[in-house]
Coordinates of C-alpha atoms in Angstrom, one line a residue:
Chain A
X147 CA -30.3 2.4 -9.3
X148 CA -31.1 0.5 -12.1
X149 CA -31.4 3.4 -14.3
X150 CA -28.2 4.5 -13.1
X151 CA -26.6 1.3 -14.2
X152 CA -28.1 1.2 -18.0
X153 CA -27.1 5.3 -17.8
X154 CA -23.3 4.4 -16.9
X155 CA -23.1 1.7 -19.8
X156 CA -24.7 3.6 -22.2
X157 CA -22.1 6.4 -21.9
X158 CA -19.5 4.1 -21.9
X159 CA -20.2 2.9 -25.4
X160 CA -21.5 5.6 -27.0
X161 CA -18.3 8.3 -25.6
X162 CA -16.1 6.1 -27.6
X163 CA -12.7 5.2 -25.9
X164 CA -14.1 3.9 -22.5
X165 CA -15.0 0.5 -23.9
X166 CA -13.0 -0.1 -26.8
X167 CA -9.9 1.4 -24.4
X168 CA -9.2 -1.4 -22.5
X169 CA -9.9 -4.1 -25.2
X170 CA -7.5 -2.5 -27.6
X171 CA -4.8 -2.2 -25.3
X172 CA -5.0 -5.7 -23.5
X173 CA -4.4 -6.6 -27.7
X174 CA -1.8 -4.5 -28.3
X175 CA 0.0 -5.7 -25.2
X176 CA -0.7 -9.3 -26.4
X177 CA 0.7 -8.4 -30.0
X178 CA 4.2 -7.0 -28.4
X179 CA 4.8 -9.4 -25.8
X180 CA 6.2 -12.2 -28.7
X181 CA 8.5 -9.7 -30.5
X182 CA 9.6 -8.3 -27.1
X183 CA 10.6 -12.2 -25.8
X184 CA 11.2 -13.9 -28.9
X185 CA 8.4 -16.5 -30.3
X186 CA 10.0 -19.2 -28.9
X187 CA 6.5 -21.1 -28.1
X188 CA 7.7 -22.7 -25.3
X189 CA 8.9 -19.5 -23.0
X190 CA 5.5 -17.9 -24.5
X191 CA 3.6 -20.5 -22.8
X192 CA 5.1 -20.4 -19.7
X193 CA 4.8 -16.4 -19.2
X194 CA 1.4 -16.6 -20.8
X195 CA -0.7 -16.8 -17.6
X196 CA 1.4 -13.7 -16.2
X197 CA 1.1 -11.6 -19.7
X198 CA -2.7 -12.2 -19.6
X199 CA -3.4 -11.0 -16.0
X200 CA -0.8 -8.5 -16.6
X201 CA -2.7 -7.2 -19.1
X202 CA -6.0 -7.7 -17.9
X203 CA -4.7 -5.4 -14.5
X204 CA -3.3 -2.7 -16.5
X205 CA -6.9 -2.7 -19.0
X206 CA -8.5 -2.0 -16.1
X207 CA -6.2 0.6 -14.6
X208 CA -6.6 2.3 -17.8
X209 CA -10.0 3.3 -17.8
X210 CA -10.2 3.6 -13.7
X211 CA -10.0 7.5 -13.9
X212 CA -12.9 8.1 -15.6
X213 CA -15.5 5.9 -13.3
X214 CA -15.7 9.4 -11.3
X215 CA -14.0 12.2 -12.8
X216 CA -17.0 12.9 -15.8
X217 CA -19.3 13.1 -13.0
X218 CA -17.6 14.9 -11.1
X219 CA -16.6 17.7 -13.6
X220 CA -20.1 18.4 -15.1
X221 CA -21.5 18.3 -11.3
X222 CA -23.8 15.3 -12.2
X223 CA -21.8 13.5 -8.6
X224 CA -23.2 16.1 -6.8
X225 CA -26.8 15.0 -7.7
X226 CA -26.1 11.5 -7.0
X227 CA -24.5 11.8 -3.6
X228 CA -28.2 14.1 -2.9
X229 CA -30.3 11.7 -4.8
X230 CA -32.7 9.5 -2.3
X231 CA -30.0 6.1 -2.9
X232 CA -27.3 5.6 -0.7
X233 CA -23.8 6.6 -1.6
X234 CA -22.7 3.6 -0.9
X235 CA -25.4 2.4 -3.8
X236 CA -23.8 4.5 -6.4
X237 CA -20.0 3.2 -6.0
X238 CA -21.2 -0.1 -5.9
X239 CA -23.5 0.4 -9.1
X240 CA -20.8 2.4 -10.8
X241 CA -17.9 0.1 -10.3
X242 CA -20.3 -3.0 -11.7
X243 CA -21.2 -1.0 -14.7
X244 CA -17.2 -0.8 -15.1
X245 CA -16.6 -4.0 -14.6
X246 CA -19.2 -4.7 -17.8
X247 CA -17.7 -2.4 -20.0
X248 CA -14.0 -3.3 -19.0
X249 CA -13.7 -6.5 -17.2
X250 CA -16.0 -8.5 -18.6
X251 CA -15.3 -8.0 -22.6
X252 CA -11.6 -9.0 -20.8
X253 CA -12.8 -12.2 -19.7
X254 CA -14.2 -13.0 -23.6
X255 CA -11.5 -11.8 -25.1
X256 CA -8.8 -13.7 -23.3
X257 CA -9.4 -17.0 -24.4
X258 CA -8.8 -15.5 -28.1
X259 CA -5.6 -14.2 -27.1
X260 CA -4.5 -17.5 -24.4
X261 CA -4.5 -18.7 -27.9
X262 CA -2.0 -16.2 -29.6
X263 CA 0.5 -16.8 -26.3
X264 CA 0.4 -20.6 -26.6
X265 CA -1.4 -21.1 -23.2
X266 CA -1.4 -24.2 -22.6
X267 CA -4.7 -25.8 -23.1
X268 CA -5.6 -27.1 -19.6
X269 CA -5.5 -23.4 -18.6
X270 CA -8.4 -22.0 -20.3
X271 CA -10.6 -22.7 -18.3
X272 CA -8.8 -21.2 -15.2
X273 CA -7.8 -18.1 -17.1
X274 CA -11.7 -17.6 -17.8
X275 CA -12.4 -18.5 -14.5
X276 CA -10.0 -16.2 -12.5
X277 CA -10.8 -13.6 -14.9
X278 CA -14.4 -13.9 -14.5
X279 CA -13.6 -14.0 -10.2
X280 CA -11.4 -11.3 -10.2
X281 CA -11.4 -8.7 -12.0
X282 CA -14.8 -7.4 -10.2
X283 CA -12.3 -7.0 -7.1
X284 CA -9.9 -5.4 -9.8
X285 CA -13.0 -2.7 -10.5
X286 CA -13.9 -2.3 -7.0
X287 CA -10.7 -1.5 -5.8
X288 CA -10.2 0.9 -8.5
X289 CA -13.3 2.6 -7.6
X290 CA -12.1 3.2 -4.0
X291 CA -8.8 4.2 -6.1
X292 CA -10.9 6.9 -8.0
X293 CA -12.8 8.4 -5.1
X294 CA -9.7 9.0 -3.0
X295 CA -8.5 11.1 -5.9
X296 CA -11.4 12.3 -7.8
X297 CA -11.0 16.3 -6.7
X298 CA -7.4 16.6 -7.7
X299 CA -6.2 17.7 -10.6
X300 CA -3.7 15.2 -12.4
X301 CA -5.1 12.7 -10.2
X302 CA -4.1 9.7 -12.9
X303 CA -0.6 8.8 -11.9
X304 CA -1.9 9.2 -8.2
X305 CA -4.6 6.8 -8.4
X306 CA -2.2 4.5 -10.1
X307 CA 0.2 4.9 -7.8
X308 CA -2.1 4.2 -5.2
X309 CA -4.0 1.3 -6.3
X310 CA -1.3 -0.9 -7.4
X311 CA -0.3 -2.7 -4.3
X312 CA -3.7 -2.7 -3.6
X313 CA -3.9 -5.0 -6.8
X314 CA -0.9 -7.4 -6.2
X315 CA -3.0 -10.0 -3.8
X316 CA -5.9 -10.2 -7.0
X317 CA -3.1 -11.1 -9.5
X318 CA -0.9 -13.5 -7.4
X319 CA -3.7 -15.4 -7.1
X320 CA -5.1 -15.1 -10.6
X321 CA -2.1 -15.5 -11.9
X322 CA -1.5 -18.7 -9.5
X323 CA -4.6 -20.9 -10.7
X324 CA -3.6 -20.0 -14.1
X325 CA -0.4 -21.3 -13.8
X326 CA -1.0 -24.3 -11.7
X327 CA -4.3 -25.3 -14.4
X328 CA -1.3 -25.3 -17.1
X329 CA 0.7 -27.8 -15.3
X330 CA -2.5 -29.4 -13.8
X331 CA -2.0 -29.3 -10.1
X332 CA -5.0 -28.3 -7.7
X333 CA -6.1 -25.2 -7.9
X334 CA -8.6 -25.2 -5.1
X335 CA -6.9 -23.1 -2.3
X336 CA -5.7 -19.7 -4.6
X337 CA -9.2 -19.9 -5.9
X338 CA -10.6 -19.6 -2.7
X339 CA -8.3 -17.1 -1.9
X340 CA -9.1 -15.0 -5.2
X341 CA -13.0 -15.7 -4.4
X342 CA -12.4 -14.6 -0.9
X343 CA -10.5 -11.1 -1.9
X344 CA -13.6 -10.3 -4.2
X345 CA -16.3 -10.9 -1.5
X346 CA -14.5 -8.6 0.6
X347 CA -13.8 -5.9 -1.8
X348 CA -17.6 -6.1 -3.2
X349 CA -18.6 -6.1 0.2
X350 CA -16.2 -3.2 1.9
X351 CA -15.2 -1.3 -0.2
X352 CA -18.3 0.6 -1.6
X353 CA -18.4 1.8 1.9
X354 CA -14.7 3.4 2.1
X355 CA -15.0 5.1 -1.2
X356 CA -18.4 6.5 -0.7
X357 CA -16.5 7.6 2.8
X358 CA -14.1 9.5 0.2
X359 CA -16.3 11.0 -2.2
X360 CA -18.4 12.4 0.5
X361 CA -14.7 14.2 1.7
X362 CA -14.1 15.3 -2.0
X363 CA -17.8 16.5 -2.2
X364 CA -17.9 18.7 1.2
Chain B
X258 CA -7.9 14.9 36.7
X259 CA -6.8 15.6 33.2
X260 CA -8.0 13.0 30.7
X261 CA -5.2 11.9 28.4
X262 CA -6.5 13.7 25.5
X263 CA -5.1 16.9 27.3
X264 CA -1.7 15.7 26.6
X265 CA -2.4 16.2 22.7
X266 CA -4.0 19.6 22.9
X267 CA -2.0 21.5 20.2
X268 CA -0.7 23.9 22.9
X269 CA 0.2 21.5 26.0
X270 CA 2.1 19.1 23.1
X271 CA 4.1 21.8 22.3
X272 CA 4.7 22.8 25.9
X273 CA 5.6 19.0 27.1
X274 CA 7.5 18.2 24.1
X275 CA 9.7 20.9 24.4
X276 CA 10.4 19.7 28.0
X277 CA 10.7 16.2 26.7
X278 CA 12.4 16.2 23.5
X279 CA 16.3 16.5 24.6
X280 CA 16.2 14.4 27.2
X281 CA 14.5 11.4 24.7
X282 CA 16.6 13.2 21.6
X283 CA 19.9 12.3 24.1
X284 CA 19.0 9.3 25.2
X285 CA 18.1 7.5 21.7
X286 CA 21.7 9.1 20.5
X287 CA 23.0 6.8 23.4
X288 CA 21.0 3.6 22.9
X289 CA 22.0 4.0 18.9
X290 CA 25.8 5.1 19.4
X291 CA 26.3 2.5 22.3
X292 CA 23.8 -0.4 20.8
X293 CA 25.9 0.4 16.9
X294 CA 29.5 0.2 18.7
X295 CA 28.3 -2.3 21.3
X296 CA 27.4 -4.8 18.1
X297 CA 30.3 -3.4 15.3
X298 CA 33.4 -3.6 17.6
X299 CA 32.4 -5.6 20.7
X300 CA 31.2 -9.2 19.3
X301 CA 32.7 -11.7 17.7
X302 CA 32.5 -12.3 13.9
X303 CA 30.0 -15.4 13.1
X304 CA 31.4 -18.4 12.2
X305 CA 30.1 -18.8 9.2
X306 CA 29.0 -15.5 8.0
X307 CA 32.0 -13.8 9.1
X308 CA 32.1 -9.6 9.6
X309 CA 28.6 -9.5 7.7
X310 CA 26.8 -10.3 9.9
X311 CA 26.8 -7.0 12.2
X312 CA 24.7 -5.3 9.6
X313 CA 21.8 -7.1 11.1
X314 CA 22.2 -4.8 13.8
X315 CA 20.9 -2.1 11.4
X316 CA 18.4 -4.5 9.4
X317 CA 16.6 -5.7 12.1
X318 CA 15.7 -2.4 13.8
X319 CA 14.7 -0.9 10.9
X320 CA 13.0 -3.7 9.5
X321 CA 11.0 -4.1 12.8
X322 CA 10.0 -0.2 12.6
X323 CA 9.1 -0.3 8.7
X324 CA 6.0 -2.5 10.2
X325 CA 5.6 -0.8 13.7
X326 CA 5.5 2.8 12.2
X327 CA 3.2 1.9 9.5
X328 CA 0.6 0.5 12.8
X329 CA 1.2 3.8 14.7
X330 CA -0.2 5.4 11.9
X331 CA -3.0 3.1 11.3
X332 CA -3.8 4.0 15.4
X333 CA -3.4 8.4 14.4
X334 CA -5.7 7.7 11.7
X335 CA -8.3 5.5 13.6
X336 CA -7.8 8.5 16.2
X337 CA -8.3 11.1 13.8
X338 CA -11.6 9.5 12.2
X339 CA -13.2 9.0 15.2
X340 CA -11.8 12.3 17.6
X341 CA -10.7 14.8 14.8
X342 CA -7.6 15.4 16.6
X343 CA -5.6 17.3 14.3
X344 CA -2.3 16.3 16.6
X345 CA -3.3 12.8 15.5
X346 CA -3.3 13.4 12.0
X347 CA -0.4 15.6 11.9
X348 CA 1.4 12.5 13.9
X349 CA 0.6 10.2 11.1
X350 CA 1.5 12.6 8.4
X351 CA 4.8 12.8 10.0
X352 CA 5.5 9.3 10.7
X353 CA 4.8 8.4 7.3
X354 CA 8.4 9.8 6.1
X355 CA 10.2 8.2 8.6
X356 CA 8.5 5.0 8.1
X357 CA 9.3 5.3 4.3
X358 CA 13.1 5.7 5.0
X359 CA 13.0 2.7 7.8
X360 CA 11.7 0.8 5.1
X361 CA 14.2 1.9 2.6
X362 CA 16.9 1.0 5.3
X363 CA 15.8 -2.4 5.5
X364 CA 15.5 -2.9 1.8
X365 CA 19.0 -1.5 1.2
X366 CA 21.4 -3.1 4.3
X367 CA 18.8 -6.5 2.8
X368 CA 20.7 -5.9 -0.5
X369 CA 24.3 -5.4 1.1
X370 CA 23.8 -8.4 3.4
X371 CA 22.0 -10.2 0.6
X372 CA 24.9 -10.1 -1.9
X373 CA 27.4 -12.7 0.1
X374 CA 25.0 -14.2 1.5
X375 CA 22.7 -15.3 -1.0
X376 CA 24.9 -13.9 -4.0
X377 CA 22.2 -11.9 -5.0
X378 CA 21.2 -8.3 -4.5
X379 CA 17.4 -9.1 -4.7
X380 CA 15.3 -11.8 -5.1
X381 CA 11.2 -11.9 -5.4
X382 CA 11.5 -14.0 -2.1
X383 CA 8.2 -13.2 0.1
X384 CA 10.0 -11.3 2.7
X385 CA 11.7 -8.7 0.2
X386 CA 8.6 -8.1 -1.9
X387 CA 6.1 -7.7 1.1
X388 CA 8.5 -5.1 2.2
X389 CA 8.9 -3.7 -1.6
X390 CA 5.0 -3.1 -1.6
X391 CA 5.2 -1.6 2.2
X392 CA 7.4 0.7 0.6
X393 CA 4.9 1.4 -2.1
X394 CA 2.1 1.7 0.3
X395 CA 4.4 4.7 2.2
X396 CA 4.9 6.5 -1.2
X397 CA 1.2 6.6 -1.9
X398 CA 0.0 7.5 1.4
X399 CA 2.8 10.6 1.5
X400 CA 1.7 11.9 -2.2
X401 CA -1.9 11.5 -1.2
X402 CA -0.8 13.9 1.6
X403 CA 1.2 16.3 -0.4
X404 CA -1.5 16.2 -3.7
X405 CA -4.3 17.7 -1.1
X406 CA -4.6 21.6 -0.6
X407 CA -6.9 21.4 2.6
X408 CA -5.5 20.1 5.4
X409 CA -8.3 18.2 6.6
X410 CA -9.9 17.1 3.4
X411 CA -5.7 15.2 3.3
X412 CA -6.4 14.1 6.5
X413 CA -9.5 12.3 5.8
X414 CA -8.8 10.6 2.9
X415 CA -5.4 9.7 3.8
X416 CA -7.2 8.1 6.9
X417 CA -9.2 6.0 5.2
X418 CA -6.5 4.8 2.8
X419 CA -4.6 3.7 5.6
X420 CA -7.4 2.2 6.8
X421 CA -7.7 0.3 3.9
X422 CA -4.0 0.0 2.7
X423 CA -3.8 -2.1 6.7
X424 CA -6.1 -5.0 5.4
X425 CA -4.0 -4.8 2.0
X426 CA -0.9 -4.8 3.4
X427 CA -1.8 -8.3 5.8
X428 CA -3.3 -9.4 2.2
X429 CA -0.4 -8.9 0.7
X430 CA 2.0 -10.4 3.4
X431 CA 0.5 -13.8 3.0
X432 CA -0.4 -13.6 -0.6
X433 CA 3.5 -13.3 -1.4
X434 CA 4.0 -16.3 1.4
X435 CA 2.0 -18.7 -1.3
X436 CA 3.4 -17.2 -4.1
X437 CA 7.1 -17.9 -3.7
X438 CA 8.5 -19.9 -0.6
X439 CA 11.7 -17.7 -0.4
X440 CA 15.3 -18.1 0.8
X441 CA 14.9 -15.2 3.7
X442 CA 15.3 -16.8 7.0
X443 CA 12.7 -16.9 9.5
X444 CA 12.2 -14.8 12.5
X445 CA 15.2 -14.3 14.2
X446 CA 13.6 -12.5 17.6
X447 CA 10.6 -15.3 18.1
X448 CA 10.5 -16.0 21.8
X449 CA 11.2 -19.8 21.0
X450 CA 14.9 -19.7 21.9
X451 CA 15.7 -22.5 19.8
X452 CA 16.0 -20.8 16.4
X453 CA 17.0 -17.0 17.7
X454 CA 20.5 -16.0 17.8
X455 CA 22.9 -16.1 20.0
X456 CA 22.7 -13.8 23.0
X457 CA 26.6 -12.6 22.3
X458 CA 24.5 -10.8 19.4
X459 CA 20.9 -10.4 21.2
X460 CA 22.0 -7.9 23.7
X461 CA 23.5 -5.5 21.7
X462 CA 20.8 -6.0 19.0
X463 CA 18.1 -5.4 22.0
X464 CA 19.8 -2.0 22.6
X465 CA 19.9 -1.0 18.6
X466 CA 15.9 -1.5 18.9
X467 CA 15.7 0.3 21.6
X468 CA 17.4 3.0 20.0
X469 CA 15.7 2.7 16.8
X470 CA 12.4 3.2 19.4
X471 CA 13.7 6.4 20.7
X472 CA 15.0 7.8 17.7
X473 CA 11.2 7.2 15.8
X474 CA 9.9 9.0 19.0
X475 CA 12.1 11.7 18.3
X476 CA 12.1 12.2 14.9
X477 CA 7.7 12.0 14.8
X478 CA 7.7 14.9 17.5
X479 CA 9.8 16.8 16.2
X480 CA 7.8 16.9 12.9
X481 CA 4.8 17.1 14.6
X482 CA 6.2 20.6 16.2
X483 CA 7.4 21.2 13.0
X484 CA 3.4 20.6 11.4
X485 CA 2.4 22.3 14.0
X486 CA 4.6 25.5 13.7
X487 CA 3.6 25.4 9.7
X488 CA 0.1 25.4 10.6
X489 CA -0.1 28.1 13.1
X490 CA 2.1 30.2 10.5
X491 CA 0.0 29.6 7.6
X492 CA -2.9 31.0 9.8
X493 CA -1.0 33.7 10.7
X494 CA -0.2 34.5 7.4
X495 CA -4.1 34.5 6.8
X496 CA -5.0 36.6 9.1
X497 CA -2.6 39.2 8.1
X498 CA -3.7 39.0 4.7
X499 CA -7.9 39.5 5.7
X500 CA -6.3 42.3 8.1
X501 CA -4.7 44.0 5.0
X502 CA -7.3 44.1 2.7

């Protein structure tokens, strides 16, 4: 398993694109969204919590369709789903290998670019915080996501399709703490929602995508 | 005595529900026709809403099946996991379309009814959006269906993303709630008869449901024939293919 984990990191950084994909685009949406509203620093700061989950949710989107589709293509799935660790073993290893090489740089970078949207400075600390609690549910659900669609061909608008409402609890929440940091009300009870949504993604879901890749496999 | 998994055997369904079918097909035309005239021509305008207010008679009913549809097919799907009743899955598969346009319904006669009301066509009020991402929810499911070539591998996975889509959607639905505290009011048809509406409008609105019922019930079997009739052709076809070779 743990082999499995280095092996899925390792080919993220060394195929070029799966790491640097999501980094460079959460950037590029940060760089547009002041000439798209006007750098009015005032109306930045108050969409800033949005833009940065925003971003962070479509980052991850991004890179979702290749967490299975390599595999499955050069038939390597196949010799997972026989290998002696449970199926359920591999999703869960592969979507927290994802979550290294996508959400976590996310949760590094954002402070960096809180800074570029004028976040207001009591946020930080939630927007690392949500981040850091939530986009593991973002890479688990887009793991479930990837394994309902991993057979088809054109299977990326799909899977986007499909995993998007899936995503809008994660980022009302996020989104929420961020917001209510800024103007420093509690934050206590959307937290423990967010925490809540990620225990039970980690937890569950492993178990229905394993369900689907078995289907896509038979 | 025949257990009640008889009833679905591809065969007997056809048999029963071509028995069945006109007289539920005629009686949800008169629960609809009656329950829409009943309500249109036959109440009084509200006092302070005025004629608008007799599109509830159509947002209601729809807005009650977008939810209930969605739960039938939660049931097919739970069915079709645990049975393999292909029926079952065929059910869902067809209820999913008519659950996409209930939910459409409701969206659109919201906007209609929302304009004077409110003076706005939409607003991100919890009610509206919960129903904006049921209506996402049906889209997905439907092009999962239609992006799978086998009919069972579709089955499967569709199952388990309604499975999973039902924990979402409840997610969702209170998510929204803490998001934005909206203007939509709140229900209308609770039990508690201080806050529901007048009876005036309650009994014709009672029949509209009704009919809404019967009409879902007719619409989903007669898909399901239809499913049905596609699958038994496209084996057909097979065979006479392997038999021309």
């Amino acid at each position: 398993m743990i082999r499995l984990f280095w092996r899925d990191i390792t080919l993220a950084f060394r195929s070029g694109g799966g790491f640097g994909l999501g980094l460079g685009f959460f950037l590029i949406l940060v760089t547009l969204v002041p000439f798209g509203v006007g750098p009015d620093s005032a109306r930045l700061e108050t969409i800033a919590p949005g833009i940065l989950w925003v971003g962070a949710l479509l980052a991850c989107l991004l890179s979702l369709d290749r967490l299975f589709a390599l595999d499955f293509e050069d038939g390597s799935l196949d010799l997972l789903a026989t290998a002696p660790i449970p199926l359920e073993g591999v999703v869960a290893i592969k979507a927290l290998a994802h979550w290294i090489t996508t959400g976590l740089p996310l949760v590094i970078a954002a402070p960096a670019l809180g800074f570029l949207l004028h976040l207001d400075g009591a946020a930080y600390r939630w927007l690392v915080v949500t981040l850091l609690i939530g986009t593991p549910a973002l890479s688990f659900i887009g793991a479930f996501g990837a394994a309902l669609t991993v057979g088809l061909k054109r299977g990326g608008l799909l899977m986007s399709l499909l995993v998007l409402p899936l995503y809008i609890p994660t980022l009302i929440f996020g989104a929420e703490v961020v917001r209510r940091g800024a103007e420093g009300f509690l934050v206590g009870t959307p937290l423990a929602m967010q925490a809540g949504i990620t225990a039970g993604a980690v937890a569950l879901l492993p178990f229905a995508a394993a369900a689907a890749l078995r289907v896509a496999l038979r | 005595m025949a257990s009640i998994w008889e009833w679905a055997n591809p065969r007997k369904f056809m048999d029963w529900t071509d028995r069945a079918l006109p007289v539920i097909a005629a009686l949800a035309a008169c629960l609809f026709v009656g329950g829409l005239v009943w309500g249109f021509f036959f109440t009084p305008d509200d006092y302070r809403q005025g004629a608008t207010v007799k599109i509830f008679y159509l947002h209601v009913p729809s807005a009650m099946m977008a939810i209930n549809i969605w739960a039938m097919m939660l049931v097919a799907s739970l069915i079709w996991i645990v049975r393999r009743h292909h029926v079952s899955a065929l059910a869902a598969k067809s209820a999913a379309a008519i659950g996409a346009t209930m939910t459409l319904i409701a969206l659109v006669t919201g906007a209609i009814w929302g304009k004077p009301m409110w003076g706005t066509y939409w607003e991100w009020d919890p009610r509206l959006t919960s129903f904006l991402i049921l209506f996402l929810f049906y889209v997905g499911y439907m092009a999962l269906w239609d992006a799978i070539e086998n009919p069972d591998t579709a089955a499967d996975l569709t199952s388990v993303l309604c499975l999973v889509g039902s924990v979402f959607a409840i997610l969702s639905r209170y998510a929204v709630l803490f998001w934005n505290q909206g203007l939509h009011q709140g229900a209308s048809l609770s039990m508690d008869a201080e806050e529901n509406v007048a009876d005036v409008y309650w009994y014709p609105a009672l029949v509209c449901i009704a009919g809404f019922i019967l009409l879902f019930v007719t619409l989903v079997l007669l898909r399901t024939r239809t499913e049905i009739r596609a699958r038994r052709l496209h084996a057909l076809e097979m065979r006479e293919r392997v038999a021309g070779q």
